Amino acid sequence: MLKKIDHIGIAVKNLDEALKFYEEKLGLKATGTEVVEEQKVRIAFLPLGESKLELLESTDPEGPVAKFIESRGEGVQHIALRVDNVEEKVKELEEQGVRLIDKTPRYGAGGARIAFLHPKSTYGILLELCQRDE
Ligand code: ZN
């Protein structure tokens, strides 16, 4: 079951610079930064009400976030939907013929279990399914 928008992922060229804007100008507070090797990113979450913003900086010119910025520029890169059981949801969607990037959930920042759906199936947005205990 889908619960809420867990976070909105924003691709940025320079995480520290972007944080300055989101913290100093907008008054949000990052919960720290984390490197997620598997996705070649360094990220920060900024909680905002029921949801969060996730700023993502690529740690590798070949990484998905670097490629995204190269072709589309900085900006909204994905939207994450909170699910109560990511494994189940992925299986359910696969059975319905939905195109998935991850057929098996993987590690996501902050200890979440995540899986991405292909933008070809979602009308143009990279959707992340995200399960976390909180
Ligand atoms: Zn995310």
mmCIF file of N, CA, C and O in Angstrom, residues 33-83:
data_model
loop_
_atom_site.group_PDB
_atom_site.id
_atom_site.type_symbol
_atom_site.label_atom_id
_atom_site.label_comp_id
_atom_site.label_asym_id
_atom_site.label_seq_id
_atom_site.Cartn_x
_atom_site.Cartn_y
_atom_site.Cartn_z
ATOM 1 N N THR A 33 24.750 14.080 6.114
ATOM 2 C CA THR A 33 24.951 13.628 4.738
ATOM 3 C C THR A 33 25.392 12.176 4.760
ATOM 4 O O THR A 33 25.886 11.675 5.770
ATOM 5 N N GLU A 34 25.177 11.505 3.629
ATOM 6 C CA GLU A 34 25.530 10.091 3.532
ATOM 7 C C GLU A 34 25.975 9.787 2.113
ATOM 8 O O GLU A 34 25.392 10.306 1.157
ATOM 9 N N VAL A 35 27.008 8.965 1.986
ATOM 10 C CA VAL A 35 27.416 8.496 0.664
ATOM 11 C C VAL A 35 26.769 7.134 0.439
ATOM 12 O O VAL A 35 26.879 6.250 1.282
ATOM 13 N N VAL A 36 26.072 7.015 -0.673
ATOM 14 C CA VAL A 36 25.515 5.708 -1.053
ATOM 15 C C VAL A 36 26.318 5.225 -2.260
ATOM 16 O O VAL A 36 26.097 5.657 -3.388
ATOM 17 N N GLU A 37 27.290 4.351 -1.976
ATOM 18 C CA GLU A 37 28.241 3.892 -2.988
ATOM 19 C C GLU A 37 27.542 3.295 -4.195
ATOM 20 O O GLU A 37 27.882 3.571 -5.344
ATOM 21 N N GLU A 38 26.553 2.447 -3.908
ATOM 22 C CA GLU A 38 25.872 1.713 -4.963
ATOM 23 C C GLU A 38 25.258 2.643 -6.011
ATOM 24 O O GLU A 38 25.210 2.321 -7.186
ATOM 25 N N GLN A 39 24.764 3.787 -5.549
ATOM 26 C CA GLN A 39 24.148 4.712 -6.499
ATOM 27 C C GLN A 39 25.065 5.865 -6.878
ATOM 28 O O GLN A 39 24.666 6.767 -7.590
ATOM 29 N N LYS A 40 26.307 5.804 -6.362
ATOM 30 C CA LYS A 40 27.309 6.823 -6.683
ATOM 31 C C LYS A 40 26.814 8.232 -6.382
ATOM 32 O O LYS A 40 26.891 9.131 -7.223
ATOM 33 N N VAL A 41 26.275 8.385 -5.178
ATOM 34 C CA VAL A 41 25.790 9.696 -4.768
ATOM 35 C C VAL A 41 26.173 10.006 -3.329
ATOM 36 O O VAL A 41 26.409 9.119 -2.509
ATOM 37 N N ARG A 42 26.214 11.303 -3.063
ATOM 38 C CA ARG A 42 26.282 11.789 -1.688
ATOM 39 C C ARG A 42 25.001 12.586 -1.500
ATOM 40 O O ARG A 42 24.652 13.421 -2.342
ATOM 41 N N ILE A 43 24.284 12.281 -0.431
ATOM 42 C CA ILE A 43 22.955 12.859 -0.293
ATOM 43 C C ILE A 43 22.766 13.526 1.073
ATOM 44 O O ILE A 43 23.509 13.273 2.026
ATOM 45 N N ALA A 44 21.757 14.365 1.128
ATOM 46 C CA ALA A 44 21.317 14.925 2.406
ATOM 47 C C ALA A 44 19.793 14.954 2.396
ATOM 48 O O ALA A 44 19.189 15.295 1.372
ATOM 49 N N PHE A 45 19.202 14.573 3.516
ATOM 50 C CA PHE A 45 17.759 14.683 3.664
ATOM 51 C C PHE A 45 17.424 15.921 4.484
ATOM 52 O O PHE A 45 18.064 16.200 5.499
ATOM 53 N N LEU A 46 16.415 16.650 4.014
ATOM 54 C CA LEU A 46 15.915 17.800 4.748
ATOM 55 C C LEU A 46 14.446 17.567 5.059
ATOM 56 O O LEU A 46 13.605 17.691 4.158
ATOM 57 N N PRO A 47 14.133 17.187 6.300
ATOM 58 C CA PRO A 47 12.742 16.917 6.647
ATOM 59 C C PRO A 47 11.887 18.167 6.494
ATOM 60 O O PRO A 47 12.342 19.284 6.792
ATOM 61 N N LEU A 48 10.674 17.953 6.006
ATOM 62 C CA LEU A 48 9.738 19.062 5.814
ATOM 63 C C LEU A 48 8.334 18.504 6.014
ATOM 64 O O LEU A 48 7.796 17.846 5.129
ATOM 65 N N GLY A 49 7.785 18.754 7.180
ATOM 66 C CA GLY A 49 6.464 18.213 7.497
ATOM 67 C C GLY A 49 6.471 16.696 7.437
ATOM 68 O O GLY A 49 7.354 16.058 8.011
ATOM 69 N N GLU A 50 5.506 16.140 6.735
ATOM 70 C CA GLU A 50 5.351 14.693 6.610
ATOM 71 C C GLU A 50 6.361 14.077 5.635
ATOM 72 O O GLU A 50 6.408 12.881 5.461
ATOM 73 N N SER A 51 7.110 14.946 4.979
ATOM 74 C CA SER A 51 7.940 14.491 3.876
ATOM 75 C C SER A 51 9.356 15.039 4.019
ATOM 76 O O SER A 51 9.710 15.582 5.060
ATOM 77 N N LYS A 52 10.152 14.873 2.982
ATOM 78 C CA LYS A 52 11.534 15.363 3.011
ATOM 79 C C LYS A 52 11.940 15.794 1.617
ATOM 80 O O LYS A 52 11.358 15.346 0.629
ATOM 81 N N LEU A 53 12.962 16.624 1.571
ATOM 82 C CA LEU A 53 13.666 16.836 0.315
ATOM 83 C C LEU A 53 14.955 16.034 0.412
ATOM 84 O O LEU A 53 15.553 15.939 1.483
ATOM 85 N N GLU A 54 15.363 15.434 -0.697
ATOM 86 C CA GLU A 54 16.638 14.729 -0.751
ATOM 87 C C GLU A 54 17.489 15.420 -1.808
ATOM 88 O O GLU A 54 17.099 15.493 -2.971
ATOM 89 N N LEU A 55 18.627 15.949 -1.387
ATOM 90 C CA LEU A 55 19.549 16.550 -2.347
ATOM 91 C C LEU A 55 20.587 15.500 -2.708
ATOM 92 O O LEU A 55 21.133 14.826 -1.821
ATOM 93 N N LEU A 56 20.833 15.326 -4.002
ATOM 94 C CA LEU A 56 21.770 14.297 -4.453
ATOM 95 C C LEU A 56 22.865 14.901 -5.312
ATOM 96 O O LEU A 56 22.587 15.589 -6.293
ATOM 97 N N GLU A 57 24.110 14.613 -4.926
ATOM 98 C CA GLU A 57 25.274 15.028 -5.713
ATOM 99 C C GLU A 57 25.981 13.762 -6.168
ATOM 100 O O GLU A 57 26.164 12.837 -5.373
ATOM 101 N N SER A 58 26.363 13.723 -7.415
ATOM 102 C CA SER A 58 27.039 12.532 -7.920
ATOM 103 C C SER A 58 28.467 12.454 -7.399
ATOM 104 O O SER A 58 29.145 13.468 -7.265
ATOM 105 N N THR A 59 28.924 11.241 -7.101
ATOM 106 C CA THR A 59 30.315 11.061 -6.679
ATOM 107 C C THR A 59 31.147 10.505 -7.839
ATOM 108 O O THR A 59 32.318 10.191 -7.669
ATOM 109 N N ASP A 60 30.512 10.358 -9.004
ATOM 110 C CA ASP A 60 31.164 9.711 -10.140
ATOM 111 C C ASP A 60 30.543 10.257 -11.425
ATOM 112 O O ASP A 60 29.319 10.297 -11.547
ATOM 113 N N PRO A 61 31.394 10.690 -12.378
ATOM 114 C CA PRO A 61 30.845 11.261 -13.623
ATOM 115 C C PRO A 61 29.985 10.273 -14.419
ATOM 116 O O PRO A 61 29.209 10.682 -15.274
ATOM 117 N N GLU A 62 30.131 8.966 -14.112
ATOM 118 C CA GLU A 62 29.334 7.962 -14.814
ATOM 119 C C GLU A 62 28.073 7.579 -14.043
ATOM 120 O O GLU A 62 27.291 6.734 -14.479
ATOM 121 N N GLY A 63 27.885 8.171 -12.874
ATOM 122 C CA GLY A 63 26.735 7.810 -12.041
ATOM 123 C C GLY A 63 25.426 8.328 -12.612
ATOM 124 O O GLY A 63 25.415 9.228 -13.453
ATOM 125 N N PRO A 64 24.303 7.752 -12.171
ATOM 126 C CA PRO A 64 22.994 8.130 -12.706
ATOM 127 C C PRO A 64 22.638 9.610 -12.478
ATOM 128 O O PRO A 64 22.011 10.217 -13.338
ATOM 129 N N VAL A 65 23.069 10.165 -11.357
ATOM 130 C CA VAL A 65 22.738 11.567 -11.085
ATOM 131 C C VAL A 65 23.581 12.494 -11.979
ATOM 132 O O VAL A 65 23.079 13.490 -12.507
ATOM 133 N N ALA A 66 24.848 12.137 -12.194
ATOM 134 C CA ALA A 66 25.695 12.917 -13.100
ATOM 135 C C ALA A 66 25.108 12.899 -14.504
ATOM 136 O O ALA A 66 25.036 13.920 -15.188
ATOM 137 N N LYS A 67 24.650 11.736 -14.924
ATOM 138 C CA LYS A 67 24.074 11.604 -16.268
ATOM 139 C C LYS A 67 22.775 12.379 -16.389
ATOM 140 O O LYS A 67 22.484 12.975 -17.428
ATOM 141 N N PHE A 68 22.005 12.353 -15.317
ATOM 142 C CA PHE A 68 20.752 13.108 -15.312
ATOM 143 C C PHE A 68 21.041 14.599 -15.499
ATOM 144 O O PHE A 68 20.434 15.265 -16.342
ATOM 145 N N ILE A 69 21.992 15.121 -14.720
ATOM 146 C CA ILE A 69 22.317 16.554 -14.797
ATOM 147 C C ILE A 69 22.886 16.905 -16.179
ATOM 148 O O ILE A 69 22.561 17.942 -16.747
ATOM 149 N N GLU A 70 23.674 15.991 -16.707
ATOM 150 C CA GLU A 70 24.259 16.218 -18.028
ATOM 151 C C GLU A 70 23.173 16.397 -19.094
ATOM 152 O O GLU A 70 23.267 17.269 -19.952
ATOM 153 N N SER A 71 22.133 15.581 -19.021
ATOM 154 C CA SER A 71 21.127 15.665 -20.077
ATOM 155 C C SER A 71 19.987 16.629 -19.751
ATOM 156 O O SER A 71 19.408 17.221 -20.646
ATOM 157 N N ARG A 72 19.645 16.799 -18.479
ATOM 158 C CA ARG A 72 18.471 17.622 -18.166
ATOM 159 C C ARG A 72 18.760 18.800 -17.249
ATOM 160 O O ARG A 72 17.884 19.594 -16.969
ATOM 161 N N GLY A 73 19.976 18.871 -16.740
ATOM 162 C CA GLY A 73 20.304 19.955 -15.814
ATOM 163 C C GLY A 73 19.895 19.598 -14.392
ATOM 164 O O GLY A 73 19.290 18.557 -14.143
ATOM 165 N N GLU A 74 20.223 20.467 -13.454
ATOM 166 C CA GLU A 74 19.843 20.228 -12.065
ATOM 167 C C GLU A 74 18.320 20.278 -11.947
ATOM 168 O O GLU A 74 17.649 20.917 -12.752
ATOM 169 N N GLY A 75 17.798 19.635 -10.912
ATOM 170 C CA GLY A 75 16.356 19.707 -10.689
ATOM 171 C C GLY A 75 15.783 18.411 -10.163
ATOM 172 O O GLY A 75 16.530 17.503 -9.772
ATOM 173 N N VAL A 76 14.453 18.325 -10.152
ATOM 174 C CA VAL A 76 13.774 17.151 -9.604
ATOM 175 C C VAL A 76 14.168 15.919 -10.414
ATOM 176 O O VAL A 76 13.986 15.879 -11.626
ATOM 177 N N GLN A 77 14.729 14.945 -9.736
ATOM 178 C CA GLN A 77 15.228 13.741 -10.409
ATOM 179 C C GLN A 77 14.333 12.540 -10.143
ATOM 180 O O GLN A 77 14.184 11.676 -10.985
ATOM 181 N N HIS A 78 13.773 12.473 -8.942
ATOM 182 C CA HIS A 78 12.829 11.383 -8.661
ATOM 183 C C HIS A 78 11.875 11.778 -7.543
ATOM 184 O O HIS A 78 12.124 12.735 -6.801
ATOM 185 N N ILE A 79 10.784 11.025 -7.456
ATOM 186 C CA ILE A 79 9.832 11.185 -6.361
ATOM 187 C C ILE A 79 9.722 9.824 -5.685
ATOM 188 O O ILE A 79 9.620 8.795 -6.357
ATOM 189 N N ALA A 80 9.799 9.837 -4.362
ATOM 190 C CA ALA A 80 9.766 8.575 -3.622
ATOM 191 C C ALA A 80 8.442 8.435 -2.884
ATOM 192 O O ALA A 80 8.017 9.346 -2.172
ATOM 193 N N LEU A 81 7.814 7.300 -3.092
ATOM 194 C CA LEU A 81 6.553 6.998 -2.431
ATOM 195 C C LEU A 81 6.794 5.982 -1.332
ATOM 196 O O LEU A 81 7.458 4.959 -1.555
ATOM 197 N N ARG A 82 6.292 6.266 -0.152
ATOM 198 C CA ARG A 82 6.459 5.349 0.971
ATOM 199 C C ARG A 82 5.486 4.173 0.812
ATOM 200 O O ARG A 82 4.300 4.372 0.574
ATOM 201 N N VAL A 83 6.008 2.982 0.932
ATOM 202 C CA VAL A 83 5.182 1.772 0.914
ATOM 203 C C VAL A 83 5.424 1.000 2.206
ATOM 204 O O VAL A 83 6.469 1.147 2.832
#
